Coordinates of C-alpha atoms and ligand atoms in Angstrom, one line a residue:
M1 CA 66.5 -22.4 -54.7
K2 CA 63.0 -22.8 -53.3
I3 CA 60.2 -20.3 -54.5
E4 CA 56.5 -19.7 -52.0
V5 CA 54.2 -18.6 -53.3
L6 CA 51.4 -17.3 -50.9
T7 CA 48.0 -16.5 -53.3
L8 CA 44.1 -16.8 -53.1
F9 CA 44.3 -19.3 -56.5
P10 CA 46.8 -21.5 -55.8
N11 CA 45.6 -23.9 -59.0
M12 CA 46.7 -20.8 -61.2
F13 CA 50.2 -21.7 -61.2
S14 CA 49.5 -25.9 -61.8
A15 CA 50.1 -25.5 -65.5
V16 CA 52.9 -22.8 -65.7
M17 CA 54.9 -24.3 -63.2
S18 CA 54.8 -28.3 -65.1
E19 CA 55.8 -26.5 -68.5
S20 CA 59.7 -27.3 -69.6
M21 CA 61.8 -25.4 -68.2
M22 CA 60.1 -25.0 -65.3
W23 CA 59.2 -28.7 -65.2
K24 CA 63.4 -29.7 -65.6
A25 CA 64.4 -27.2 -63.2
R26 CA 62.2 -29.1 -60.6
D27 CA 63.1 -32.5 -61.7
R28 CA 67.4 -31.4 -62.1
G29 CA 66.2 -30.3 -58.0
L30 CA 67.4 -26.8 -59.1
L31 CA 63.2 -25.7 -57.6
D32 CA 61.3 -26.6 -55.3
F33 CA 58.0 -24.5 -55.8
S34 CA 54.8 -24.7 -53.6
A35 CA 52.0 -22.7 -53.9
C36 CA 50.2 -22.0 -50.1
D37 CA 46.5 -20.7 -50.2
I38 CA 46.0 -17.8 -47.8
R39 CA 42.7 -19.1 -47.0
D40 CA 44.6 -21.6 -45.5
H41 CA 45.6 -19.5 -42.7
S42 CA 41.7 -17.2 -42.8
G43 CA 40.9 -18.9 -38.8
D44 CA 36.9 -18.3 -39.8
K45 CA 34.1 -21.0 -40.4
H46 CA 33.6 -18.9 -43.5
R47 CA 37.3 -18.9 -44.6
K48 CA 36.9 -15.5 -44.8
V49 CA 40.4 -13.5 -46.1
D50 CA 38.9 -9.6 -46.9
D51 CA 37.0 -6.9 -45.1
S52 CA 36.0 -3.8 -46.2
P53 CA 38.7 -0.5 -46.0
Y54 CA 38.5 1.4 -42.6
G55 CA 37.4 5.1 -43.3
G56 CA 34.4 3.7 -45.9
G57 CA 35.0 3.7 -50.1
G58 CA 34.5 0.2 -52.5
G59 CA 36.3 -2.7 -52.5
M60 CA 37.7 -4.7 -49.7
I61 CA 41.1 -5.4 -48.0
L62 CA 42.9 -8.3 -47.7
K63 CA 43.3 -8.8 -43.6
A64 CA 46.5 -8.2 -42.1
D65 CA 45.9 -10.8 -39.8
V66 CA 45.1 -13.5 -42.2
L67 CA 48.1 -12.4 -44.4
L68 CA 50.7 -12.3 -41.4
R69 CA 49.8 -15.8 -39.7
A70 CA 50.3 -17.1 -44.0
I71 CA 53.7 -15.9 -44.2
D72 CA 54.4 -16.5 -40.2
A73 CA 53.3 -20.3 -41.3
L74 CA 56.8 -20.3 -44.2
E75 CA 58.7 -19.6 -41.1
P76 CA 60.9 -16.8 -42.9
A77 CA 64.7 -16.9 -42.4
A78 CA 65.5 -13.2 -41.1
D79 CA 67.2 -12.8 -44.6
T80 CA 64.7 -14.5 -47.0
P81 CA 63.1 -11.5 -48.8
V82 CA 59.6 -11.7 -49.1
I83 CA 58.1 -10.1 -52.1
L84 CA 55.1 -8.4 -52.4
M85 CA 53.7 -8.2 -55.7
S86 CA 53.0 -4.9 -56.0
P87 CA 52.3 -1.6 -58.5
Q88 CA 53.8 0.4 -56.1
G89 CA 57.1 -2.1 -56.4
R90 CA 60.4 -1.0 -58.1
T91 CA 60.0 -2.5 -61.9
L92 CA 61.1 -5.2 -62.6
T93 CA 64.0 -5.8 -64.9
H94 CA 66.7 -8.0 -66.3
A95 CA 69.1 -6.8 -63.6
V96 CA 66.8 -7.5 -60.7
A97 CA 65.8 -11.0 -62.0
L98 CA 69.3 -12.2 -62.5
A99 CA 69.5 -10.9 -58.5
L100 CA 67.0 -12.7 -57.3
S101 CA 68.6 -16.4 -59.4
R102 CA 71.1 -15.5 -56.9
R103 CA 69.3 -16.0 -53.8
V104 CA 68.4 -19.6 -52.2
R105 CA 64.6 -18.9 -51.0
L106 CA 61.9 -16.5 -52.2
I107 CA 58.5 -16.1 -50.3
L108 CA 56.3 -14.4 -52.9
V109 CA 52.9 -12.0 -51.6
C110 CA 50.4 -12.0 -54.4
G111 CA 47.9 -8.9 -53.5
H112 CA 44.0 -9.3 -55.0
Y113 CA 41.1 -7.3 -54.1
E114 CA 42.2 -3.6 -53.4
G115 CA 45.2 -5.0 -52.3
V116 CA 46.4 -5.8 -48.5
D117 CA 46.5 -3.8 -45.6
E118 CA 48.8 -1.6 -45.0
R119 CA 50.3 -3.6 -41.4
V120 CA 51.5 -6.2 -43.8
R121 CA 53.8 -4.5 -45.2
D122 CA 55.3 -2.3 -42.6
L123 CA 55.6 -6.1 -40.6
A124 CA 56.3 -8.6 -43.3
I125 CA 57.1 -7.6 -46.3
T126 CA 60.9 -6.6 -47.5
D127 CA 60.5 -5.5 -51.2
E128 CA 58.4 -4.9 -53.7
I129 CA 58.3 -5.6 -57.3
S130 CA 56.1 -4.3 -60.1
I131 CA 56.1 -6.2 -63.8
G132 CA 55.1 -3.0 -65.1
D133 CA 52.1 0.1 -65.3
Y134 CA 48.6 -1.5 -66.6
V135 CA 46.0 -2.6 -64.4
L136 CA 46.0 -6.1 -62.7
T137 CA 43.3 -8.4 -61.3
G138 CA 45.6 -10.0 -58.9
G139 CA 49.4 -10.2 -58.1
E140 CA 49.5 -13.9 -59.3
L141 CA 50.4 -13.2 -62.8
A142 CA 52.8 -11.2 -61.9
A143 CA 54.4 -13.4 -59.8
M144 CA 54.7 -15.9 -62.7
V145 CA 56.2 -13.7 -65.3
L146 CA 59.1 -13.1 -62.2
I147 CA 59.2 -16.4 -61.8
D148 CA 60.5 -17.5 -65.0
A149 CA 62.6 -14.0 -65.7
V150 CA 64.5 -15.9 -62.5
V151 CA 64.3 -19.3 -62.6
R152 CA 66.1 -19.2 -66.0
L153 CA 68.8 -17.2 -64.7
I154 CA 69.5 -20.4 -62.3
P155 CA 72.8 -21.9 -63.2
G156 CA 72.1 -25.8 -64.3
V157 CA 68.3 -24.6 -65.6
L158 CA 68.9 -24.2 -69.1
G159 CA 71.4 -26.5 -70.8
A160 CA 74.1 -25.2 -73.9
E161 CA 71.2 -23.7 -75.3
G162 CA 70.6 -21.6 -72.6
A163 CA 74.7 -20.3 -72.6
E164 CA 74.1 -19.4 -76.0
Q165 CA 71.2 -17.7 -74.9
R166 CA 71.7 -15.7 -72.0
D167 CA 74.9 -13.8 -74.1
S168 CA 73.1 -12.8 -76.5
Y169 CA 70.4 -11.1 -74.6
A170 CA 73.5 -10.3 -71.9
D171 CA 74.3 -7.0 -74.1
G172 CA 71.2 -5.0 -73.3
L173 CA 70.0 -4.9 -76.9
L174 CA 67.5 -6.3 -79.2
E175 CA 67.7 -8.8 -81.6
G176 CA 67.6 -8.1 -85.1
P177 CA 65.7 -10.2 -87.3
H178 CA 65.7 -14.1 -87.7
Y179 CA 65.0 -15.9 -90.6
T180 CA 64.9 -20.4 -91.3
R181 CA 63.8 -22.0 -94.4
P182 CA 62.2 -22.1 -96.5
P183 CA 64.4 -19.7 -98.7
E184 CA 62.4 -17.7 -100.0
V185 CA 58.1 -17.5 -98.6
R186 CA 55.3 -15.3 -100.4
G187 CA 58.3 -13.9 -102.7
L188 CA 60.5 -12.7 -99.3
T189 CA 63.7 -13.5 -99.6
A190 CA 66.4 -14.2 -96.4
P191 CA 69.2 -12.0 -96.6
E192 CA 72.1 -13.4 -98.8
V193 CA 74.6 -13.1 -96.4
L194 CA 72.8 -15.2 -93.7
T195 CA 73.3 -18.2 -96.5
S196 CA 76.8 -16.8 -97.4
G197 CA 78.8 -19.2 -94.9
H198 CA 80.8 -16.6 -93.9
H199 CA 80.2 -16.4 -90.3
A200 CA 82.1 -13.0 -89.8
E201 CA 80.4 -11.6 -91.9
V202 CA 77.8 -12.7 -90.7
E203 CA 78.2 -11.7 -86.5
H204 CA 79.0 -8.4 -88.1
W205 CA 75.7 -8.3 -90.1
R206 CA 73.6 -9.9 -86.6
R207 CA 75.2 -6.5 -84.4
R208 CA 74.3 -4.0 -86.9
Q209 CA 70.8 -5.2 -87.4
S210 CA 70.3 -5.7 -83.6
L211 CA 72.3 -1.7 -83.2
R212 CA 69.3 -0.7 -85.9
R213 CA 66.3 -2.2 -84.5
T214 CA 67.3 -1.3 -80.3
W215 CA 68.1 2.4 -82.3
Q216 CA 65.0 2.6 -83.8
R217 CA 62.5 1.0 -81.1
R218 CA 64.2 0.8 -78.2
P219 CA 66.8 4.2 -77.9
D220 CA 66.2 3.9 -73.9
L221 CA 68.1 0.4 -74.2
L222 CA 70.8 2.3 -75.8
E223 CA 72.6 4.1 -72.6
K224 CA 72.9 0.8 -71.1
A225 CA 74.4 -1.1 -73.1
D226 CA 77.7 -1.9 -73.9
L227 CA 79.4 -1.1 -76.9
S228 CA 82.5 -0.2 -78.9
A229 CA 83.6 1.6 -81.0
D230 CA 82.6 0.2 -84.5
D231 CA 79.1 0.5 -82.5
R232 CA 79.5 4.0 -81.8
E233 CA 80.3 4.3 -85.1
Y234 CA 77.3 3.0 -87.1
L235 CA 74.9 3.9 -84.5
A236 CA 76.3 8.1 -85.6
G237 CA 76.2 7.0 -88.9
L238 CA 72.0 6.3 -88.3
A239 CA 71.6 9.2 -86.6
A240 CA 73.2 11.6 -89.3
G241 CA 70.2 9.6 -92.0
E242 CA 73.1 7.2 -93.5
A243 CA 71.0 4.6 -95.5
D244 CA 73.4 1.5 -94.1
Ligands
4FN301 N1 47.9 -5.0 -59.2 C1 47.5 1.1 -61.4 C2 47.8 2.3 -60.1 C3 46.6 1.6 -59.5 C4 46.2 0.2 -58.6 C5 46.7 -0.8 -59.9 C6 46.8 -2.4 -60.1 C7 45.9 -6.3 -57.9 C8 46.0 -6.2 -55.2 C9 47.2 -4.5 -56.8 C10 49.7 -4.6 -61.1 C11 50.5 -4.8 -61.9 C12 52.2 -4.3 -62.2 C13 52.0 -7.1 -59.5 C14 47.4 -0.1 -60.7 C15 51.1 -6.0 -60.1 C16 50.2 -5.4 -59.5 C17 52.3 -5.8 -61.0 C18 48.7 -6.0 -59.2 C19 44.9 -6.4 -56.9 C20 46.0 -4.8 -55.3 C21 46.7 -5.4 -58.2 C22 49.1 2.5 -61.9 C23 50.1 0.9 -62.4 C24 48.2 1.1 -63.4 C25 45.8 -4.0 -58.5 C26 48.9 1.3 -62.2 N2 53.6 -6.5 -60.6 N3 45.8 -3.0 -58.4 O1 46.1 -3.1 -60.9 O2 49.2 -6.0 -58.4 O3 53.5 -6.6 -59.7

């Protein structure tokens, strides 16, 4: 997969894109990443990329001509997604990341200031994605979140441990509690079932912990989850106020 980011702050991507998973993906030839500086397309001796909004009011707007030149320079194919990272976009979810991970090329555009001139949307943006409802200073951190979520799903990026993780998250539930050595920490012991050596009992306990935690903290996730008859029976028990 080729990912090209258009940004005013290309250096923000250096640390994230050289960390272990990204490095492996790039080293294995599965990811070709570049951060392109929008300012290189200003066409202005002062390298100006923003201007005040028509109609007045505060703040600055990223200029359409500059951003459109930056996008054109990448020569997107007719079917290349040109994605604006934006609070107005559809929310990034695992399903969105999975769909994007099957593409061969993504162009991500990061906004700054009060936003981008609307004509960039009209002429060049094919998709808008948001990572959530809070105010950010720019689209860069959002782009990095999207890249992290997408790249780990590219086949071959994660090794055997990746397949396991994918399977455990694929059911759409939260994880239950995890424990590792030592068996006792400041008087708190790990649940006995985990050290019992009974694999089937461990799996059953984990499933129920996962269901319980999802029911407690994110009941909305249960609506889309893949649930067995046994899962539903356990959840009905929780809803009826049964202890376990
Ligand atoms: N943000 C909100 C309402 C109005 C504006 C913002 C906001 C960066 C260029 C966009 C924010 C959040 C998630 C990109 C937020 C995202 C951005 C994102 C983002 C500078 C203009 C701006 C109602 C959501 C709080 C600034 C709500 N995912 N404007 O943050 O780019 O991708």
